[in-house]
Tab-separated table of C-alpha atoms in Angstrom:
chain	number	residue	atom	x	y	z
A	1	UNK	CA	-2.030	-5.649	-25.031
A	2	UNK	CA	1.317	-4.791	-22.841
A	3	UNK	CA	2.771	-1.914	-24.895
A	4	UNK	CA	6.500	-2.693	-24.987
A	5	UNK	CA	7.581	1.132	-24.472
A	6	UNK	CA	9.809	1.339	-21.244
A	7	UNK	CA	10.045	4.798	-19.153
A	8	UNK	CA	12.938	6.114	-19.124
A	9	UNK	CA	14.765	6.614	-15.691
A	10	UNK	CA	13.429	10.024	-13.875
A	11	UNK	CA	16.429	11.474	-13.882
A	12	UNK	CA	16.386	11.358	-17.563
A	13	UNK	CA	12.770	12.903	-17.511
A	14	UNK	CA	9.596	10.594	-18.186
A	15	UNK	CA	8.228	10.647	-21.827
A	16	UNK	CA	5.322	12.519	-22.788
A	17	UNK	CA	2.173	12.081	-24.970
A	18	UNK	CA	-0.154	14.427	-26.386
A	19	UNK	CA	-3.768	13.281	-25.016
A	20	UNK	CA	-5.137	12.444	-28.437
A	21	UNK	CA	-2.283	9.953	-29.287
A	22	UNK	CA	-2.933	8.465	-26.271
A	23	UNK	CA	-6.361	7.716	-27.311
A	24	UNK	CA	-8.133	10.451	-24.713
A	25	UNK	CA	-10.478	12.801	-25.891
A	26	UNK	CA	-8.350	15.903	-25.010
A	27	UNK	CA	-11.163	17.781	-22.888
A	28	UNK	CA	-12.447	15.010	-21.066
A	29	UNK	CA	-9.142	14.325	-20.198
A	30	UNK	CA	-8.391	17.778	-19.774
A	31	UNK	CA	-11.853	17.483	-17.418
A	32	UNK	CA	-10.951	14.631	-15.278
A	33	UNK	CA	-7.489	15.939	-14.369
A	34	UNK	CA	-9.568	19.578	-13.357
A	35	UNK	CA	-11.733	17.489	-11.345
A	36	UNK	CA	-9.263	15.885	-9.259
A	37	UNK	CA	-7.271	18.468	-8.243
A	38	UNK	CA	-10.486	20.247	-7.349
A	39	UNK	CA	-11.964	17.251	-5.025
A	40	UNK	CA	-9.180	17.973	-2.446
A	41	UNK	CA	-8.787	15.736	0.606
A	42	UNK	CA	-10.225	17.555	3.811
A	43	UNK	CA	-7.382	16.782	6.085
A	44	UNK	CA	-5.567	19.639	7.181
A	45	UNK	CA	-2.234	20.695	5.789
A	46	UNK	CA	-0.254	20.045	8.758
A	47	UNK	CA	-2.019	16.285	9.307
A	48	UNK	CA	-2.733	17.555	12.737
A	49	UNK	CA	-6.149	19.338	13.847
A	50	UNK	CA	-6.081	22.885	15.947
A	51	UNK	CA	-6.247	20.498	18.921
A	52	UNK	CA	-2.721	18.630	18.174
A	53	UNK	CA	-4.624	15.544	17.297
A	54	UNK	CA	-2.781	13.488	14.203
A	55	UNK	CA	-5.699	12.984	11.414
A	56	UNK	CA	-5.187	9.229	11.902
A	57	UNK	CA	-6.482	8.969	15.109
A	58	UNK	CA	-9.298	11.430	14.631
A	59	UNK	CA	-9.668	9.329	11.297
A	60	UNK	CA	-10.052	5.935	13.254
A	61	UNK	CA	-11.810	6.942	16.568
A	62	UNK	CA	-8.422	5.653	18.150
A	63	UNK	CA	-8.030	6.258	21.876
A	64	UNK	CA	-6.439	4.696	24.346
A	65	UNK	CA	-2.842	3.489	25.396
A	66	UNK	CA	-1.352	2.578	21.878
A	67	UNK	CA	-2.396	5.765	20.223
A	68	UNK	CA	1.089	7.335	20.328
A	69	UNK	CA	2.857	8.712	17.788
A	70	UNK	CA	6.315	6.923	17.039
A	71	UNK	CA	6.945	7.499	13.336
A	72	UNK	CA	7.719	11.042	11.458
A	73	UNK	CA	5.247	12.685	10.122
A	74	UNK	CA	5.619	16.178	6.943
A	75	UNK	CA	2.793	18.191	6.386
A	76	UNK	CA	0.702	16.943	3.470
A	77	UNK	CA	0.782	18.752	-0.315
A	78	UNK	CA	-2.505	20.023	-2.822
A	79	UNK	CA	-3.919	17.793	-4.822
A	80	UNK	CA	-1.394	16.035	-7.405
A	81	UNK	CA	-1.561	13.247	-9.510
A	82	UNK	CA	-0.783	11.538	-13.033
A	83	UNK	CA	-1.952	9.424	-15.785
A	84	UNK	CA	0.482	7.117	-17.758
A	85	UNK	CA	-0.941	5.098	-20.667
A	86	UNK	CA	0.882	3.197	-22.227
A	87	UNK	CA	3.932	3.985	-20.369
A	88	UNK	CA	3.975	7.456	-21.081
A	89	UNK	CA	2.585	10.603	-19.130
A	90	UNK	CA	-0.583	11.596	-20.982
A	91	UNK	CA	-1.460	13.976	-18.435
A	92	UNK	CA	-0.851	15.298	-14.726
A	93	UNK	CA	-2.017	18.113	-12.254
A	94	UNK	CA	-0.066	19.596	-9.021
A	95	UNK	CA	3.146	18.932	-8.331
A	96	UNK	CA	4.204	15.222	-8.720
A	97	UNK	CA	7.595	15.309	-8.046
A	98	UNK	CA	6.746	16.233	-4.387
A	99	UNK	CA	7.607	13.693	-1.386
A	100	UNK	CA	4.377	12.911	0.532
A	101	UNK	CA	3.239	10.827	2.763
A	102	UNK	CA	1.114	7.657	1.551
A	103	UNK	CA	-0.235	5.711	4.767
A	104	UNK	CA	-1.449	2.381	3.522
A	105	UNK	CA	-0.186	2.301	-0.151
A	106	UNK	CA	3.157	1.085	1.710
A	107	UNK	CA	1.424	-2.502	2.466
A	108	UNK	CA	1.323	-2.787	-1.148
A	109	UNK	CA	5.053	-2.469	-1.516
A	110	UNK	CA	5.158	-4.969	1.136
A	111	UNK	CA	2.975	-7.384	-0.790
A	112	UNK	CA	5.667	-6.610	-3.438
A	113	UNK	CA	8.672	-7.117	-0.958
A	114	UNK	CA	6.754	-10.407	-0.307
A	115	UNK	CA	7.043	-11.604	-3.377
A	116	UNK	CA	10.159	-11.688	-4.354
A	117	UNK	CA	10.387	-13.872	-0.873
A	118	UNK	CA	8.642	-16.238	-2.893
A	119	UNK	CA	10.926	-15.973	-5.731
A	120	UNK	CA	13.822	-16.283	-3.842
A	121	UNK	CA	12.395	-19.286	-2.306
A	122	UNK	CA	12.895	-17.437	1.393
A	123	UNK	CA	9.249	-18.040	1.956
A	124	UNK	CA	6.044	-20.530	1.083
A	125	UNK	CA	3.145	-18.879	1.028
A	126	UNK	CA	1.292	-21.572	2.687
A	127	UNK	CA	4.136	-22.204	5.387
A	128	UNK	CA	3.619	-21.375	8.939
A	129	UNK	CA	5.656	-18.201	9.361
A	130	UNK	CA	6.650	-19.376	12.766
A	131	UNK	CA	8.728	-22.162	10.422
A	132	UNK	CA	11.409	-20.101	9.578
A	133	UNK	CA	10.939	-16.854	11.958
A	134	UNK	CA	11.903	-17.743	15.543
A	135	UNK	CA	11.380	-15.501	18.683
A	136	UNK	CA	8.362	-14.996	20.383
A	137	UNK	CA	5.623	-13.205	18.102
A	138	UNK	CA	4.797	-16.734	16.616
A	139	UNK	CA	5.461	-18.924	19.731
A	140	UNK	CA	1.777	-19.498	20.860
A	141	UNK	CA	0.147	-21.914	20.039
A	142	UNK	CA	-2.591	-19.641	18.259
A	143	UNK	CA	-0.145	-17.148	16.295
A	144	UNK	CA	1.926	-20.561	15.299
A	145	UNK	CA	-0.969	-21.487	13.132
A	146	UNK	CA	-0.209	-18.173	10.842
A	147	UNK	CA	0.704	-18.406	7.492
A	148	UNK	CA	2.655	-15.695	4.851
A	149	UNK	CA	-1.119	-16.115	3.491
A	150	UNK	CA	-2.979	-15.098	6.275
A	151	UNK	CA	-0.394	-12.290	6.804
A	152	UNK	CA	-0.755	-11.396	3.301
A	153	UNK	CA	-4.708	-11.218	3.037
A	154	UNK	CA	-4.896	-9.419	6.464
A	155	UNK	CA	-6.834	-12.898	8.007
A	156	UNK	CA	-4.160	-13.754	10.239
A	157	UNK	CA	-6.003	-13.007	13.498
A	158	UNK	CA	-2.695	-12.581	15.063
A	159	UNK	CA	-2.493	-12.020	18.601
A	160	UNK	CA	0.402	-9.699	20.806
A	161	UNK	CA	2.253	-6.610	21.056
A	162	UNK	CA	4.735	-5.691	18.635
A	163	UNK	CA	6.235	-1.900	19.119
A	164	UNK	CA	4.087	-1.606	21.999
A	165	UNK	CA	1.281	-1.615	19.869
A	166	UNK	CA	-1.014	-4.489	20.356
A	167	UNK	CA	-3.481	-6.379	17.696
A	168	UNK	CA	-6.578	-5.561	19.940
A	169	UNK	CA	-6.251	-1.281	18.982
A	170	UNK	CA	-7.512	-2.349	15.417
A	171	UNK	CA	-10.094	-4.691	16.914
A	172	UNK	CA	-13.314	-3.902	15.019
A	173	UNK	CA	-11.674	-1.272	12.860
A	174	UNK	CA	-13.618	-0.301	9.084
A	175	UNK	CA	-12.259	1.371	6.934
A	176	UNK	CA	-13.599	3.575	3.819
A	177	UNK	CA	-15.682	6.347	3.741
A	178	UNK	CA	-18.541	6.661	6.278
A	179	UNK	CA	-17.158	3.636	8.201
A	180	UNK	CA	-18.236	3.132	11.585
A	181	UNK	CA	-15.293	2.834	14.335
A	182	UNK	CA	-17.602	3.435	17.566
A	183	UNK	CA	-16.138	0.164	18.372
A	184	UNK	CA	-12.848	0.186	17.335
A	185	UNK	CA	-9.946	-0.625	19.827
A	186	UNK	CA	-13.122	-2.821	21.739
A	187	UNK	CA	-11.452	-6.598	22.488
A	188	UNK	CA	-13.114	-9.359	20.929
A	189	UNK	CA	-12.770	-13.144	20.473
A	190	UNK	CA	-10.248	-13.971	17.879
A	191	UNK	CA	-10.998	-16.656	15.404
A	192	UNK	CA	-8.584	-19.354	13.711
A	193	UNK	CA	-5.949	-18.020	11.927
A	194	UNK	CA	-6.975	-17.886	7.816
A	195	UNK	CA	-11.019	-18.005	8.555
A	196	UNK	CA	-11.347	-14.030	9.455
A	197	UNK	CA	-11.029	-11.101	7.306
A	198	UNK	CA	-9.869	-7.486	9.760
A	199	UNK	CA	-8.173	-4.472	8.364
A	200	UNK	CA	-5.238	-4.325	11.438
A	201	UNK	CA	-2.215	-2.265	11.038
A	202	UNK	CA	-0.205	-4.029	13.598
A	203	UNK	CA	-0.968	-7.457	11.744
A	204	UNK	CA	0.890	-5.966	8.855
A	205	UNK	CA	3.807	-4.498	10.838
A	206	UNK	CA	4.149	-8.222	12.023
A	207	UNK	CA	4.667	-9.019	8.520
A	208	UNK	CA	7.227	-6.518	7.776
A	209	UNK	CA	8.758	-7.861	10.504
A	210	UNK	CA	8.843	-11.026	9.744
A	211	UNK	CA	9.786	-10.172	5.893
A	212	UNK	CA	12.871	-8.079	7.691
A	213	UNK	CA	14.313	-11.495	9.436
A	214	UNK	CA	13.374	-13.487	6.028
A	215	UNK	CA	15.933	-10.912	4.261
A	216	UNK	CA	18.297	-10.222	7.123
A	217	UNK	CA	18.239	-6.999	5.976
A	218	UNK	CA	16.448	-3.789	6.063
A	219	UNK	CA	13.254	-4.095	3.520
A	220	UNK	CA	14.072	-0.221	1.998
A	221	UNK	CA	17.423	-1.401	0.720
A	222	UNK	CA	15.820	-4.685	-0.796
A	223	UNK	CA	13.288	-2.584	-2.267
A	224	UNK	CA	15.512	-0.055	-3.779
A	225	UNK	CA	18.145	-2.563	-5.243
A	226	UNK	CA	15.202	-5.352	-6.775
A	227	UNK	CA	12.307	-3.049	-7.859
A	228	UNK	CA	13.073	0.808	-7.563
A	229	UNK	CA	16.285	1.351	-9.061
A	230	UNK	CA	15.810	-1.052	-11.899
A	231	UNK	CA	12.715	0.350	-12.745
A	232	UNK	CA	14.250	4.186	-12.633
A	233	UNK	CA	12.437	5.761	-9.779
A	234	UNK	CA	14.090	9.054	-8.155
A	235	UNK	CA	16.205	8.991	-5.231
A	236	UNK	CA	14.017	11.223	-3.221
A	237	UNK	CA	11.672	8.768	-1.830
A	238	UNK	CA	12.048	7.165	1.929
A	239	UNK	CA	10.525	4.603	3.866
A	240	UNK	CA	10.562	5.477	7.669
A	241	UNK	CA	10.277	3.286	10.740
A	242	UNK	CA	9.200	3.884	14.240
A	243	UNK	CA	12.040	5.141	16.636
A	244	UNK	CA	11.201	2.024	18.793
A	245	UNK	CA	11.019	-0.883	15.571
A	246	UNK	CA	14.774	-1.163	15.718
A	247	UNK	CA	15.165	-5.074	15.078
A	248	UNK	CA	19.090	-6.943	15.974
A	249	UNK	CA	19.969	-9.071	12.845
A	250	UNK	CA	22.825	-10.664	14.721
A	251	UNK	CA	26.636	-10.113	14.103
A	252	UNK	CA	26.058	-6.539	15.771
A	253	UNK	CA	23.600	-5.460	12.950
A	254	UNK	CA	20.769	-4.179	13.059
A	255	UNK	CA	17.629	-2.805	10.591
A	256	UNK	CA	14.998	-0.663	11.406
A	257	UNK	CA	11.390	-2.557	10.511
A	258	UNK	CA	9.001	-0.223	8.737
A	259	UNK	CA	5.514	-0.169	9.034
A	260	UNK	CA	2.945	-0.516	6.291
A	261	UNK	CA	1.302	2.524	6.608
A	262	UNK	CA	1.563	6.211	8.438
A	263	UNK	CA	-1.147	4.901	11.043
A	264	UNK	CA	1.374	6.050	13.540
A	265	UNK	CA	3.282	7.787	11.662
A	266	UNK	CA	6.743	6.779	9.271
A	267	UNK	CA	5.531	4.848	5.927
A	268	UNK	CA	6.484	5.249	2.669
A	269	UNK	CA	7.281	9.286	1.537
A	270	UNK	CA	7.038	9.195	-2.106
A	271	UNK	CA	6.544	11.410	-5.087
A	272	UNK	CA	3.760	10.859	-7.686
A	273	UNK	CA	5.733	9.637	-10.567
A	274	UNK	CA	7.898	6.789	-8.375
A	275	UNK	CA	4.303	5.746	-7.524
A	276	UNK	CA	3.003	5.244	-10.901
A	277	UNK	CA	6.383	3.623	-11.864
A	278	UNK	CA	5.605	0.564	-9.350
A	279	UNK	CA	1.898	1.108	-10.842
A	280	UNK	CA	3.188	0.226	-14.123
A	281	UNK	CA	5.650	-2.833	-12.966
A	282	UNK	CA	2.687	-4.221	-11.774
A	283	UNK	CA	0.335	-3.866	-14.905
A	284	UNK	CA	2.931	-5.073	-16.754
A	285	UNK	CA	3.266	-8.538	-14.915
A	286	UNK	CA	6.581	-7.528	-13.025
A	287	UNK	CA	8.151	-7.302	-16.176
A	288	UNK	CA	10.519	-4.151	-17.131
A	289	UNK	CA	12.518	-3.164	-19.672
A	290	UNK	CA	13.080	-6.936	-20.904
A	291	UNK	CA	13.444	-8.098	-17.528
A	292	UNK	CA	11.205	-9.960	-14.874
A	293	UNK	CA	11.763	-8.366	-11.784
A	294	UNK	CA	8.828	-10.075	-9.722
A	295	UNK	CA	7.606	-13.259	-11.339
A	296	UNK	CA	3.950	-13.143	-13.127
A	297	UNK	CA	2.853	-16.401	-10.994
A	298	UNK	CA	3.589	-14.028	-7.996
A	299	UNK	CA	1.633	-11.155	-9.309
A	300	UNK	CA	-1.482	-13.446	-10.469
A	301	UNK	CA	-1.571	-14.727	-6.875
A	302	UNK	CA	-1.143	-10.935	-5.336
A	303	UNK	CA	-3.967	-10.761	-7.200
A	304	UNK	CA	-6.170	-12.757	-6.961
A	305	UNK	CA	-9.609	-12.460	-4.258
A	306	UNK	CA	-8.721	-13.581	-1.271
A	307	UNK	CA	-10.950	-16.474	0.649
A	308	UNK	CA	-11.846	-14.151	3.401
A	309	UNK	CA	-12.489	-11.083	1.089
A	310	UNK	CA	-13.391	-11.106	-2.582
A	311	UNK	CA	-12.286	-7.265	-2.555
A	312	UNK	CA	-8.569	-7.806	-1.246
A	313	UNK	CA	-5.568	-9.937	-2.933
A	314	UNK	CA	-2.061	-9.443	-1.427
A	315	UNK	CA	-2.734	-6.174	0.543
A	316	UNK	CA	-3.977	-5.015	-2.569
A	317	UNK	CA	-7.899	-4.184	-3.503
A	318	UNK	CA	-9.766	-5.889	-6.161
A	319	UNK	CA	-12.568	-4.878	-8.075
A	320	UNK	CA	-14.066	-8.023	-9.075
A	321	UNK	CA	-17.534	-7.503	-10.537
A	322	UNK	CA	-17.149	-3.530	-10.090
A	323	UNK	CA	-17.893	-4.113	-6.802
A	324	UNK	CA	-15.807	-1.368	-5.324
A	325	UNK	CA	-15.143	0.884	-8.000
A	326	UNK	CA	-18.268	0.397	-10.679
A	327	UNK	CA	-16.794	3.419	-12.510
A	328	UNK	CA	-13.589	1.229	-12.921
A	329	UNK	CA	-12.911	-1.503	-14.862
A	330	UNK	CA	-13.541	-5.086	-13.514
A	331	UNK	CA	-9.520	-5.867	-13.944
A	332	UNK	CA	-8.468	-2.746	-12.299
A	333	UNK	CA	-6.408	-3.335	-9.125
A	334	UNK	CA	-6.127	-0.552	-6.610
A	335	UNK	CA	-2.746	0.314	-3.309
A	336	UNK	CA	-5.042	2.385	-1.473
A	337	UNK	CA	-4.220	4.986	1.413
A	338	UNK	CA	-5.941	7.300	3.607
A	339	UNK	CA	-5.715	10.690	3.103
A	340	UNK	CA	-6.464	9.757	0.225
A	341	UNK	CA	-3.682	8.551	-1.747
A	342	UNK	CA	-4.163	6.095	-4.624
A	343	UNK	CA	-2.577	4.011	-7.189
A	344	UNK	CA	-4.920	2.907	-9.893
A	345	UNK	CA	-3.734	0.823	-12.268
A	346	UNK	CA	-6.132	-0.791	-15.315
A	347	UNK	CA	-4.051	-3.558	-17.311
A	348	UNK	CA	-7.019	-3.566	-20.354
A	349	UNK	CA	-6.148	-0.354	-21.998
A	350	UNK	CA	-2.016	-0.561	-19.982
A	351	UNK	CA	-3.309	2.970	-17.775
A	352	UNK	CA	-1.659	3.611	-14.319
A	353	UNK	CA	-3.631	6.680	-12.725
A	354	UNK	CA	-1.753	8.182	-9.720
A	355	UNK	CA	-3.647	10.422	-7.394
A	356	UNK	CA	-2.548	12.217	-4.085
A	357	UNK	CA	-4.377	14.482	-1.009
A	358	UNK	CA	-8.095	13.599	-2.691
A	359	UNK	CA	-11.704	13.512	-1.294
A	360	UNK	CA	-12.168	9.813	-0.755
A	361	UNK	CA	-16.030	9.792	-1.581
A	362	UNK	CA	-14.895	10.997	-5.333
A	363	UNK	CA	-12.605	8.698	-6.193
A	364	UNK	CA	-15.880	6.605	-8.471
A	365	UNK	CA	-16.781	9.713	-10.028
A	366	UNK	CA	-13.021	10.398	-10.901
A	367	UNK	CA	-12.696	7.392	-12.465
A	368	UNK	CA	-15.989	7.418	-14.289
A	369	UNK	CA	-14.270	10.734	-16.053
A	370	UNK	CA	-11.049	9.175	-16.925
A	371	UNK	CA	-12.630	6.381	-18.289
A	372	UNK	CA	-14.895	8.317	-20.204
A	373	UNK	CA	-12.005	10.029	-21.501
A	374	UNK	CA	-10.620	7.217	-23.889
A	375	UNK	CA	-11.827	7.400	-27.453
């Protein structure tokens, strides 16, 4: 059941609960929080190797001519992380007040961003986004098949260069632990639009493009007035562009589009605690304080598998049948990004786990503890 206790804003501190009145067992708790901070992500502090390589494109296999760097990047921090239930910080390790990096837990803000397109009625899901976003990047007749849908559920399959980074460098591309990128960046024949599940970065910067003209104005400031303010998250967090995504809005304005990840650098930077707050707004049913601030039809189609991949909603994973996560609960929902940075959020028992800078290939085993945790 949705506990009705609201955070209070961060600047008026977060409220705290003692483990056990939480409903933890205080040392397994106490045990799962020690175990993350000591299953620390193996990228290097800086994000670049002794060789000046940036851990994304060692990460990917990525070679070639669209491998530049264009966004900032800040050197990464330990191992940090938090665990709100029921809307209250049961427990925490590191320091989670600390701006970080987040690579691909952005393109779940952008699902977010997304919908309250829908609820604004600026977009249909099942529209052609070509419809109501002129210029060239939908003009073909292939990328003019390409629905918000297909953006949103990464099965667009659309083809160009936006940036000067083209679809084909995430041709091929897996992600996860041990995935195989030998042949990543290799052309290959697209299919139709909607039929064609592929994890593509630039696909998704062509939806925060496209989100950016929906708006007419720059997605950070839409995020911060709609979602971040009114759900109290700090002032410290930023979400960076590329110094060539500068987009004109007309009338001699102009927005920078942001990219849904740090794949070449930029993205989200973002503490622990504003993390779990959007964790929470979304267990919750986009509901805060008394007021909807993204409406529940939205979130149950965010969330909901996707026809091209049972795992993924909205640019959000799924775990539908444990099939990801079997540590996790079936209902659990997961903004994923490498490094690793996670936001875990488990509506049955109203639990939002935050967790930055940690070993990928632990995450099950981490969850297995916290879950083990509850009385």
């Amino acid at each position: 059941m949705t506990s009705p206790f609201t955070p209070s804003p961060v600047a008026a501190g977060w409220e705290t609960v003692a483990p056990a009145e939480a409903g933890f067992n205080p040392e397994k708790l106490a045990a799962a929080t020690a175990f993350a901070e000591g299953a620390e992500s193996p990228w290097p502090m800086s994000l670049y190797y002794p060789d000046g390589r940036y851990v994304g494109i060692v990460e990917w296999n990525e070679t070639g001519p669209w491998s530049a760097i264009v966004g900032p990047v800040i050197p990464r921090g330990r191992p940090a992380g938090v665990i709100i239930k029921g809307g209250r910080i049961a427990a925490s390790w590191g320091d989670v007040s600390r701006v970080d990096m987040t690579f691909s837990i952005a393109k779940s803000y952008l699902a977010v961003l997304a919908g309250l397109a829908v609820d604004d009625g600026l977009i249909r899901l099942d529209d052609p986004v070509g419809k109501t976003v002129d210029g060239p990047h939908f003009a073909s007749a292939h990328n003019a098949k390409i629905t918000w849908r297909h953006l949103l559920t990464q099965a667009s399959e659309w083809e160009g260069v936006i940036f000067e980074k083209s679809d084909q460098v995430d041709h091929n591309r897996q992600i996860g632990a041990g995935a195989d990128n030998s042949r990543k960046g290799e052309k290959r024949e697209l299919r139709e639009p909607g039929t064609f599940y592929e994890y593509n970065d630039v696909r998704v910067n062509v939806l925060s493009y496209a989100l950016l003209r929906r708006f007419g104005r720059a997605l950070p400031e839409v995020l911060k007035e709609r979602i971040m303010d009114p759900i109290g998250a700090s002032d410290t967090w930023l979400w960076h562009g590329y110094e060539n995504s500068w987009v004109d809005l007309g009338n001699g304005r102009k927005a920078q589009s942001v990219p849904g990840g740090a794949h070449w650098g930029g993205g989200i930077f973002i503490s622990a605690l504003d993390h779990a707050r959007l964790g929470l707004l979304i267990g919750r049913q986009g509901e805060w304080g008394g007021r909807q601030l993204l409406s529940k039809a939205y979130i149950t189609e965010m969330l909901a598998p996707s026809a091209t991949n049972p795992d993924y909603g909205f640019l959000w994973w799924l775990n539908r049948g444990k099939a990801r996560y079997p540590a996790a609960t079936e209902r659990s929902v997961f903004a994923l990004g490498a490094g690793s940075n996670i936001i875990w959020v488990e509506p049955e028992n109203d639990l939002v786990v935050v967790g930055r800078w940690a070993d990928q290939t632990k995450f099950n085993t981490f969850f297995g503890h916290v879950m083990g945790a509850l009385a």
